[in-house]
Amino acid sequence: MDQTERTRVLSDLVKINSVNGNELEVANYLRRLFEQHGLTADVQPFGEQRANLIVEVGAGKPILGITGHMDTVALGDEKKWHHAPLSATIEGDRLYGRGAADMKSGLAAQVIALIELVESGTLTGHVRFIATAGEEYGTPGANRLEEAGVAKDLNALVVGEPTSGNVIYAHSGSYNYRIVSTGQAVHSSEPERGQNALEPLVDFALAERDLFFDVPDDPCLGPLKHSVTIIQGGEQVNTIPDYAELRGNIRPTMRFDNDHVTARLQAAVDRLNQEGATHLTLEVLHSWRPVASYPNGDFVKRALQASQEAFAKYPGHATPELGVIHGATDASVFVKHHHDLPVILLGADDWNISHQVNEYTTLSSFEATIEAYKRLIPAFFE
C-alpha cells in the first residue's frame, strides 16, 4: 500500500462508531480488507453487535501473536471536540477522532504491516492476528478467546496499544473490588435502634490507606497503587441506611499479584467484622493480572531495535526506549494460563492522548509504527 491507502484504512476505522459493545462493523471491515489481499479472516460474532476476528498466516512453530482491540471508549461531550469525533479529520500531521490513538492507529498498523509482508513474500513464519472486542470494559472478547485457547500455543505476543514507539515490556494489573455493608434502617431521630451501613465502610476506607504499607516496591513496576474511588449509600437524609457499598481499584504488581491482593482485602474485611457489629462482604469485580517480560530477552531487544530503526526515519519523534506502564491491556487475559509468555506493547503516539476530547494520532507516528512491525515480525523468526 502507498501512504494514501494506508491513511484511508486508518480513516475508515476511525469513522466507524465502535464504542464498547459495537465492534462487529470494524470486524467486518477488516475481514473485507484482508480478503481483498488474499487472506482469510475468521469473524467470530457474539452478542448483537460484537465480534472478535482471527487471521492465521503461515503454519508451524514458533507462533507470533499480534493483537489489538476494536472498541473505543465513549465519544464524550461532542461540543468540546474541535472536529466531530467520528470525522477522522486531518490537520497537518494529525488525524483526529475517537480511537485514533487508542487504538485504531495500532490496529491499522498491524493489519497493514501483515498484509504488506505477505504480499512482499518476506514473511516466512506463523503469525496469528487477534482483534478483540471489549478491551475498554470487561474484556469479553479476550475472555472468550482465552477460554478457546487462542493464546496457549503462542511463543510471543505484540499488543498494539499507543506507546509512541516505545517498547513496553511490563504493565501493572488492574483489580476492581466492591465491599458491601448491610445494617438496619431506622428513623434518624433514633439511630441507636438501628445499624448504619455507611459507618463500617468509613472504617474500611481509613484502614485501606495503610493496608498495603508493607508491600515492597516491584523491581520494574514500582509501588503497588491502590485507591478507594466510590462510596454509595442511603436513600434519604432522615433515614439510617441499611445498605451501602464501597468500590476501589488496585494495580497489582508481579511481586504482589492479584491473589495476594484478594487475601489482604479479605483479611481486612474479616477483622472489621470480628471487631464490631458489622456485616461486610468482599466481591471481586474485575481482576487483570500484571504482565512482564525480560527486558534483556531477545524478543524485547529485537522489538526495540526494530522500533528505533523505524522511528529514526521520521524526524521529530523521540528515539524509542524501553519502559513500563501502570495501565492494563488484553495481555492480562492472554497470560492467564500462560504466565511465561513474552509480551510487549508497541504502537503509535502517546498513551496519555487516549480517552480525551480531541484525541488524535500523528500520521508520521502511524507510518513509523507500520515500519516497526514490518521489521519486528520477520526478525522474530530469524
CSV table of C-alpha atoms in Angstrom, one decimal:
chain,number,residue,atom,x,y,z
A,1,MET,CA,0.0,0.0,0.0
A,2,ASP,CA,1.1,3.6,-0.6
A,3,GLN,CA,0.8,6.2,2.1
A,4,THR,CA,-2.6,7.4,0.8
A,5,GLU,CA,-4.0,3.8,1.0
A,6,ARG,CA,-2.6,3.4,4.5
A,7,THR,CA,-4.2,6.6,5.7
A,8,ARG,CA,-7.5,5.6,4.1
A,9,VAL,CA,-7.6,2.4,6.2
A,10,LEU,CA,-6.9,4.3,9.4
A,11,SER,CA,-9.5,7.0,8.5
A,12,ASP,CA,-12.1,4.3,7.6
A,13,LEU,CA,-11.6,2.6,11.0
A,14,VAL,CA,-11.9,5.9,13.0
A,15,LYS,CA,-15.1,6.8,11.2
A,16,ILE,CA,-16.7,3.6,12.4
A,17,ASN,CA,-18.5,4.1,15.7
A,18,SER,CA,-17.2,1.1,17.8
A,19,VAL,CA,-17.8,2.4,21.3
A,20,ASN,CA,-17.6,-0.6,23.6
A,21,GLY,CA,-20.3,-3.1,22.6
A,22,ASN,CA,-20.4,-2.2,18.9
A,23,GLU,CA,-17.3,-3.9,17.3
A,24,LEU,CA,-18.9,-6.0,14.6
A,25,GLU,CA,-18.7,-3.3,11.9
A,26,VAL,CA,-14.9,-3.0,12.5
A,27,ALA,CA,-14.5,-6.8,12.3
A,28,ASN,CA,-16.4,-6.9,9.0
A,29,TYR,CA,-14.4,-4.1,7.6
A,30,LEU,CA,-11.1,-5.8,8.5
A,31,ARG,CA,-12.4,-9.1,7.0
A,32,ARG,CA,-13.2,-7.4,3.7
A,33,LEU,CA,-9.7,-5.7,3.7
A,34,PHE,CA,-7.9,-9.0,4.4
A,35,GLU,CA,-10.0,-10.8,1.7
A,36,GLN,CA,-9.1,-8.1,-0.9
A,37,HIS,CA,-5.5,-9.0,-0.3
A,38,GLY,CA,-6.0,-12.8,-0.5
A,39,LEU,CA,-6.1,-13.6,3.3
A,40,THR,CA,-8.9,-15.4,5.1
A,41,ALA,CA,-10.3,-13.8,8.2
A,42,ASP,CA,-12.5,-15.6,10.8
A,43,VAL,CA,-15.1,-13.2,12.2
A,44,GLN,CA,-16.4,-14.7,15.5
A,45,PRO,CA,-19.7,-12.8,16.4
A,46,PHE,CA,-21.2,-12.8,19.9
A,47,GLY,CA,-24.0,-10.8,21.3
A,48,GLU,CA,-25.9,-8.4,18.9
A,49,GLN,CA,-23.1,-6.2,17.6
A,50,ARG,CA,-19.9,-7.8,19.0
A,51,ALA,CA,-17.2,-9.9,17.4
A,52,ASN,CA,-13.6,-11.0,17.6
A,53,LEU,CA,-11.5,-11.6,14.5
A,54,ILE,CA,-8.7,-14.1,13.9
A,55,VAL,CA,-6.3,-14.3,10.9
A,56,GLU,CA,-3.7,-17.1,10.6
A,57,VAL,CA,-0.8,-16.6,8.3
A,58,GLY,CA,1.7,-19.4,7.8
A,59,ALA,CA,2.0,-22.6,9.9
A,60,GLY,CA,4.2,-24.4,12.3
A,61,LYS,CA,6.2,-23.2,15.3
A,62,PRO,CA,7.1,-20.7,16.7
A,63,ILE,CA,3.9,-18.6,16.6
A,64,LEU,CA,4.0,-14.8,17.0
A,65,GLY,CA,0.7,-13.3,18.1
A,66,ILE,CA,-0.2,-9.7,17.3
A,67,THR,CA,-3.3,-8.2,18.9
A,68,GLY,CA,-5.3,-5.1,19.1
A,69,HIS,CA,-8.8,-4.1,20.3
A,70,MET,CA,-11.5,-2.8,18.0
A,71,ASP,CA,-13.6,-0.9,20.6
A,72,THR,CA,-13.2,2.6,21.9
A,73,VAL,CA,-14.4,4.5,25.0
A,74,ALA,CA,-17.4,6.7,24.7
A,75,LEU,CA,-17.3,9.7,22.4
A,76,GLY,CA,-17.6,12.2,25.3
A,77,ASP,CA,-19.1,15.7,25.0
A,78,GLU,CA,-19.1,16.3,21.2
A,79,LYS,CA,-19.5,20.0,21.8
A,80,LYS,CA,-16.0,20.0,23.2
A,81,TRP,CA,-14.4,18.4,20.2
A,82,HIS,CA,-12.8,20.8,17.6
A,83,HIS,CA,-13.9,18.2,15.0
A,84,ALA,CA,-16.6,15.6,15.1
A,85,PRO,CA,-15.3,12.6,16.9
A,86,LEU,CA,-16.0,10.2,14.0
A,87,SER,CA,-14.9,12.5,11.3
A,88,ALA,CA,-11.2,11.4,11.1
A,89,THR,CA,-10.3,15.0,10.2
A,90,ILE,CA,-6.7,15.5,9.1
A,91,GLU,CA,-4.9,18.7,10.0
A,92,GLY,CA,-1.2,18.7,9.2
A,93,ASP,CA,0.3,15.6,10.6
A,94,ARG,CA,-2.6,14.8,12.9
A,95,LEU,CA,-5.7,12.7,12.3
A,96,TYR,CA,-8.4,13.4,14.9
A,97,GLY,CA,-11.1,11.1,16.2
A,98,ARG,CA,-12.2,8.8,18.9
A,99,GLY,CA,-9.9,5.8,19.0
A,100,ALA,CA,-7.3,7.4,16.7
A,101,ALA,CA,-4.7,6.8,19.4
A,102,ASP,CA,-6.4,4.1,21.4
A,103,MET,CA,-6.1,2.1,19.4
A,104,LYS,CA,-7.2,2.2,15.8
A,105,SER,CA,-3.8,3.5,14.7
A,106,GLY,CA,-2.1,0.5,16.2
A,107,LEU,CA,-4.8,-1.9,14.9
A,108,ALA,CA,-4.5,-0.5,11.4
A,109,ALA,CA,-0.7,-0.5,11.5
A,110,GLN,CA,-0.7,-4.2,12.5
A,111,VAL,CA,-3.1,-5.1,9.7
A,112,ILE,CA,-1.3,-3.1,7.0
A,113,ALA,CA,2.1,-4.5,8.1
A,114,LEU,CA,0.8,-8.1,7.9
A,115,ILE,CA,-0.7,-7.6,4.5
A,116,GLU,CA,2.4,-5.9,3.1
A,117,LEU,CA,4.7,-8.6,4.5
A,118,VAL,CA,2.6,-11.3,2.9
A,119,GLU,CA,2.4,-9.6,-0.4
A,120,SER,CA,6.2,-8.9,-0.5
A,121,GLY,CA,6.9,-12.5,0.2
A,122,THR,CA,9.1,-11.6,3.2
A,123,LEU,CA,7.0,-13.4,5.9
A,124,THR,CA,8.1,-17.0,6.3
A,125,GLY,CA,6.8,-17.7,9.9
A,126,HIS,CA,3.5,-18.3,11.6
A,127,VAL,CA,1.6,-15.2,12.7
A,128,ARG,CA,-1.7,-15.1,14.4
A,129,PHE,CA,-3.5,-11.7,14.2
A,130,ILE,CA,-6.1,-11.3,17.0
A,131,ALA,CA,-8.6,-8.4,17.0
A,132,THR,CA,-10.7,-8.3,20.2
A,133,ALA,CA,-14.0,-6.8,21.4
A,134,GLY,CA,-14.5,-5.0,24.6
A,135,GLU,CA,-11.0,-4.3,25.9
A,136,GLU,CA,-12.1,-1.0,27.3
A,137,TYR,CA,-14.6,-2.5,29.7
A,138,GLY,CA,-14.8,-6.1,30.9
A,139,THR,CA,-12.7,-7.8,28.2
A,140,PRO,CA,-15.4,-10.1,27.0
A,141,GLY,CA,-13.7,-10.7,23.6
A,142,ALA,CA,-10.3,-11.6,25.1
A,143,ASN,CA,-12.0,-13.7,27.7
A,144,ARG,CA,-13.8,-15.8,25.1
A,145,LEU,CA,-10.6,-16.2,23.0
A,146,GLU,CA,-8.5,-17.2,26.1
A,147,GLU,CA,-11.1,-19.8,27.1
A,148,ALA,CA,-10.9,-21.1,23.5
A,149,GLY,CA,-7.1,-21.5,23.8
A,150,VAL,CA,-6.2,-18.9,21.2
A,151,ALA,CA,-3.1,-17.9,23.2
A,152,LYS,CA,-2.0,-21.2,24.6
A,153,ASP,CA,0.4,-22.1,21.8
A,154,LEU,CA,1.8,-18.6,21.2
A,155,ASN,CA,5.5,-18.0,21.7
A,156,ALA,CA,5.3,-14.2,22.0
A,157,LEU,CA,2.7,-11.5,21.8
A,158,VAL,CA,2.8,-7.9,20.5
A,159,VAL,CA,0.0,-5.6,21.7
A,160,GLY,CA,-0.6,-2.5,19.6
A,161,GLU,CA,-1.6,0.0,22.3
A,162,PRO,CA,-0.3,3.5,21.9
A,163,THR,CA,3.3,3.8,23.1
A,164,SER,CA,5.0,6.5,20.9
A,165,GLY,CA,7.1,3.7,19.5
A,166,ASN,CA,8.5,2.8,23.0
A,167,VAL,CA,8.7,-0.8,23.8
A,168,ILE,CA,6.7,-1.5,26.9
A,169,TYR,CA,7.9,-4.8,28.5
A,170,ALA,CA,5.7,-4.8,31.6
A,171,HIS,CA,2.5,-3.3,32.9
A,172,SER,CA,0.5,-3.5,36.1
A,173,GLY,CA,-2.6,-5.4,36.6
A,174,SER,CA,-6.0,-3.9,37.4
A,175,TYR,CA,-8.2,-5.1,40.2
A,176,ASN,CA,-11.7,-3.7,40.9
A,177,TYR,CA,-13.5,-4.7,44.0
A,178,ARG,CA,-16.6,-3.9,46.0
A,179,ILE,CA,-17.3,-4.0,49.7
A,180,VAL,CA,-21.0,-4.4,50.6
A,181,SER,CA,-22.2,-3.3,54.1
A,182,THR,CA,-25.6,-4.2,55.4
A,183,GLY,CA,-27.2,-2.7,58.5
A,184,GLN,CA,-30.6,-1.9,60.0
A,185,ALA,CA,-32.7,1.1,58.7
A,186,VAL,CA,-34.4,3.3,61.3
A,187,HIS,CA,-35.5,6.9,61.6
A,188,SER,CA,-32.6,9.2,62.1
A,189,SER,CA,-34.1,10.6,65.3
A,190,GLU,CA,-33.3,7.2,66.9
A,191,PRO,CA,-30.1,6.0,65.3
A,192,GLU,CA,-29.3,3.8,68.4
A,193,ARG,CA,-32.1,1.5,67.4
A,194,GLY,CA,-30.5,0.7,64.0
A,195,GLN,CA,-27.2,0.0,62.4
A,196,ASN,CA,-25.7,2.5,60.0
A,197,ALA,CA,-24.3,0.6,57.0
A,198,LEU,CA,-22.1,3.5,56.0
A,199,GLU,CA,-20.0,3.6,59.1
A,200,PRO,CA,-18.2,0.3,58.6
A,201,LEU,CA,-17.3,1.4,55.1
A,202,VAL,CA,-15.7,4.6,56.6
A,203,ASP,CA,-13.7,2.4,58.9
A,204,PHE,CA,-12.6,0.2,55.9
A,205,ALA,CA,-11.6,3.3,53.9
A,206,LEU,CA,-9.5,4.5,56.7
A,207,ALA,CA,-7.9,1.1,57.2
A,208,GLU,CA,-7.3,0.8,53.4
A,209,ARG,CA,-4.9,3.7,53.4
A,210,ASP,CA,-2.4,1.7,55.3
A,211,LEU,CA,-3.4,-1.8,54.2
A,212,PHE,CA,-0.5,-2.3,51.9
A,213,PHE,CA,2.1,-0.3,53.7
A,214,ASP,CA,4.5,-3.2,54.0
A,215,VAL,CA,4.3,-4.3,50.3
A,216,PRO,CA,7.8,-3.8,48.8
A,217,ASP,CA,8.2,-2.0,45.5
A,218,ASP,CA,8.3,-4.2,42.5
A,219,PRO,CA,11.7,-4.1,40.7
A,220,CYS,CA,10.2,-2.9,37.4
A,221,LEU,CA,6.6,-1.7,38.2
A,222,GLY,CA,7.4,0.2,41.4
A,223,PRO,CA,4.9,0.6,44.2
A,224,LEU,CA,1.5,-1.0,44.5
A,225,LYS,CA,-1.1,1.6,43.7
A,226,HIS,CA,-4.4,1.4,45.4
A,227,SER,CA,-7.4,3.8,45.9
A,228,VAL,CA,-10.9,3.8,47.3
A,229,THR,CA,-12.9,5.5,44.5
A,230,ILE,CA,-16.6,5.2,45.3
A,231,ILE,CA,-18.7,5.1,48.4
A,232,GLN,CA,-22.5,4.9,48.0
A,233,GLY,CA,-25.3,4.5,50.5
A,234,GLY,CA,-28.5,6.0,51.9
A,235,GLU,CA,-31.8,6.9,50.3
A,236,GLN,CA,-32.9,10.0,52.2
A,237,VAL,CA,-31.3,12.2,54.8
A,238,ASN,CA,-33.6,11.3,57.7
A,239,THR,CA,-33.2,7.5,57.4
A,240,ILE,CA,-30.3,5.5,58.8
A,241,PRO,CA,-29.1,3.5,55.7
A,242,ASP,CA,-29.3,-0.3,55.8
A,243,TYR,CA,-27.2,-0.8,52.7
A,244,ALA,CA,-24.0,0.8,51.4
A,245,GLU,CA,-21.2,-0.2,49.2
A,246,LEU,CA,-17.6,0.9,48.6
A,247,ARG,CA,-15.5,0.3,45.5
A,248,GLY,CA,-11.8,0.5,44.9
A,249,ASN,CA,-9.1,-0.1,42.3
A,250,ILE,CA,-5.7,-1.6,42.9
A,251,ARG,CA,-2.8,-2.1,40.4
A,252,PRO,CA,-1.2,-5.4,41.2
A,253,THR,CA,2.4,-6.0,40.5
A,254,MET,CA,4.5,-9.1,39.8
A,255,ARG,CA,5.7,-9.1,43.4
A,256,PHE,CA,2.3,-8.6,44.9
A,257,ASP,CA,-0.2,-10.1,42.5
A,258,ASN,CA,-4.0,-10.4,42.4
A,259,ASP,CA,-4.1,-13.4,44.7
A,260,HIS,CA,-2.2,-11.5,47.3
A,261,VAL,CA,-4.5,-8.5,46.9
A,262,THR,CA,-7.6,-10.7,47.5
A,263,ALA,CA,-6.1,-12.2,50.6
A,264,ARG,CA,-5.2,-8.9,52.1
A,265,LEU,CA,-8.6,-7.3,51.4
A,266,GLN,CA,-10.4,-10.4,52.8
A,267,ALA,CA,-8.3,-10.3,55.9
A,268,ALA,CA,-9.3,-6.6,56.4
A,269,VAL,CA,-13.0,-7.4,56.0
A,270,ASP,CA,-12.8,-10.3,58.4
A,271,ARG,CA,-11.0,-8.2,61.0
A,272,LEU,CA,-13.6,-5.5,60.9
A,273,ASN,CA,-16.5,-8.0,61.1
A,274,GLN,CA,-14.9,-9.5,64.2
A,275,GLU,CA,-14.2,-6.2,65.9
A,276,GLY,CA,-17.8,-4.9,65.7
A,277,ALA,CA,-21.4,-5.4,64.8
A,278,THR,CA,-20.6,-5.1,61.1
A,279,HIS,CA,-21.6,-7.1,58.1
A,280,LEU,CA,-19.1,-6.6,55.3
A,281,THR,CA,-18.6,-8.8,52.3
A,282,LEU,CA,-15.9,-8.6,49.6
A,283,GLU,CA,-16.7,-9.1,45.9
A,284,VAL,CA,-14.0,-9.1,43.2
A,285,LEU,CA,-15.5,-7.3,40.2
A,286,HIS,CA,-12.6,-7.5,37.8
A,287,SER,CA,-9.1,-9.0,38.0
A,288,TRP,CA,-6.5,-8.4,35.4
A,289,ARG,CA,-3.0,-9.8,36.2
A,290,PRO,CA,0.2,-7.9,35.8
A,291,VAL,CA,2.4,-8.7,32.7
A,292,ALA,CA,6.2,-8.7,32.5
A,293,SER,CA,8.8,-9.8,30.0
A,294,TYR,CA,12.6,-9.9,30.4
A,295,PRO,CA,13.9,-6.5,29.3
A,296,ASN,CA,17.2,-8.2,28.2
A,297,GLY,CA,15.5,-11.0,26.4
A,298,ASP,CA,15.9,-11.5,22.6
A,299,PHE,CA,12.3,-10.7,21.9
A,300,VAL,CA,12.4,-7.3,23.7
A,301,LYS,CA,15.7,-6.4,22.2
A,302,ARG,CA,14.6,-7.1,18.7
A,303,ALA,CA,11.4,-5.1,19.2
A,304,LEU,CA,13.4,-2.1,20.5
A,305,GLN,CA,15.9,-2.3,17.6
A,306,ALA,CA,13.0,-2.5,15.1
A,307,SER,CA,11.2,0.4,16.6
A,308,GLN,CA,14.3,2.6,16.8
A,309,GLU,CA,15.3,1.9,13.2
A,310,ALA,CA,11.8,2.7,12.0
A,311,PHE,CA,11.2,5.9,14.0
A,312,ALA,CA,14.7,7.2,13.0
A,313,LYS,CA,13.3,7.7,9.5
A,314,TYR,CA,10.7,10.2,10.8
A,315,PRO,CA,12.2,13.4,12.3
A,316,GLY,CA,10.5,15.0,15.2
A,317,HIS,CA,9.9,11.8,17.1
A,318,ALA,CA,12.0,10.8,20.2
A,319,THR,CA,14.1,7.7,20.0
A,320,PRO,CA,12.1,4.8,21.3
A,321,GLU,CA,13.1,3.4,24.7
A,322,LEU,CA,12.2,0.5,26.9
A,323,GLY,CA,9.5,1.3,29.5
A,324,VAL,CA,6.7,0.1,31.8
A,325,ILE,CA,3.1,1.5,32.3
A,326,HIS,CA,0.5,1.1,35.1
A,327,GLY,CA,-2.5,0.6,32.8
A,328,ALA,CA,-3.7,-2.8,31.8
A,329,THR,CA,-4.4,-4.5,28.5
A,330,ASP,CA,-5.9,-7.6,26.9
A,331,ALA,CA,-2.5,-9.2,27.5
A,332,SER,CA,-3.5,-9.7,31.2
A,333,VAL,CA,-6.2,-12.1,29.9
A,334,PHE,CA,-4.0,-13.9,27.4
A,335,VAL,CA,-1.3,-14.7,30.0
A,336,LYS,CA,-3.9,-16.1,32.5
A,337,HIS,CA,-2.7,-19.6,31.8
A,338,HIS,CA,0.5,-18.8,30.0
A,339,HIS,CA,2.4,-16.8,32.6
A,340,ASP,CA,5.8,-17.0,30.9
A,341,LEU,CA,4.5,-15.7,27.5
A,342,PRO,CA,6.8,-12.9,26.4
A,343,VAL,CA,4.7,-9.8,25.8
A,344,ILE,CA,5.4,-6.3,24.6
A,345,LEU,CA,3.3,-3.2,23.8
A,346,LEU,CA,4.3,-1.3,20.7
A,347,GLY,CA,2.2,1.3,19.0
A,348,ALA,CA,1.9,4.8,17.7
A,349,ASP,CA,1.8,8.1,19.6
A,350,ASP,CA,1.1,8.6,23.3
A,351,TRP,CA,-0.9,6.6,25.9
A,352,ASN,CA,-1.8,10.0,27.5
A,353,ILE,CA,-3.7,11.1,24.4
A,354,SER,CA,-6.1,8.3,24.9
A,355,HIS,CA,-9.7,8.7,26.1
A,356,GLN,CA,-9.5,12.5,25.8
A,357,VAL,CA,-11.6,15.0,23.8
A,358,ASN,CA,-9.8,15.8,20.6
A,359,GLU,CA,-7.9,12.5,20.6
A,360,TYR,CA,-5.6,12.2,17.7
A,361,THR,CA,-2.7,10.2,16.2
A,362,THR,CA,0.1,11.6,14.1
A,363,LEU,CA,0.4,10.2,10.7
A,364,SER,CA,4.1,10.1,10.9
A,365,SER,CA,4.0,8.0,14.1
A,366,PHE,CA,1.4,5.8,12.4
A,367,GLU,CA,3.8,5.3,9.4
A,368,ALA,CA,6.7,4.6,11.7
A,369,THR,CA,4.7,2.0,13.6
A,370,ILE,CA,3.9,0.2,10.4
A,371,GLU,CA,7.6,0.1,9.5
A,372,ALA,CA,8.5,-1.1,13.1
A,373,TYR,CA,6.1,-4.0,12.7
A,374,LYS,CA,7.4,-4.9,9.3
A,375,ARG,CA,10.9,-5.1,10.8
A,376,LEU,CA,9.9,-6.9,14.1
A,377,ILE,CA,7.8,-9.6,12.6
A,378,PRO,CA,10.4,-11.1,10.3
A,379,ALA,CA,13.1,-10.6,12.9
A,380,PHE,CA,11.2,-12.7,15.3
A,381,PHE,CA,11.6,-15.8,13.0
A,382,GLU,CA,15.3,-15.3,12.4
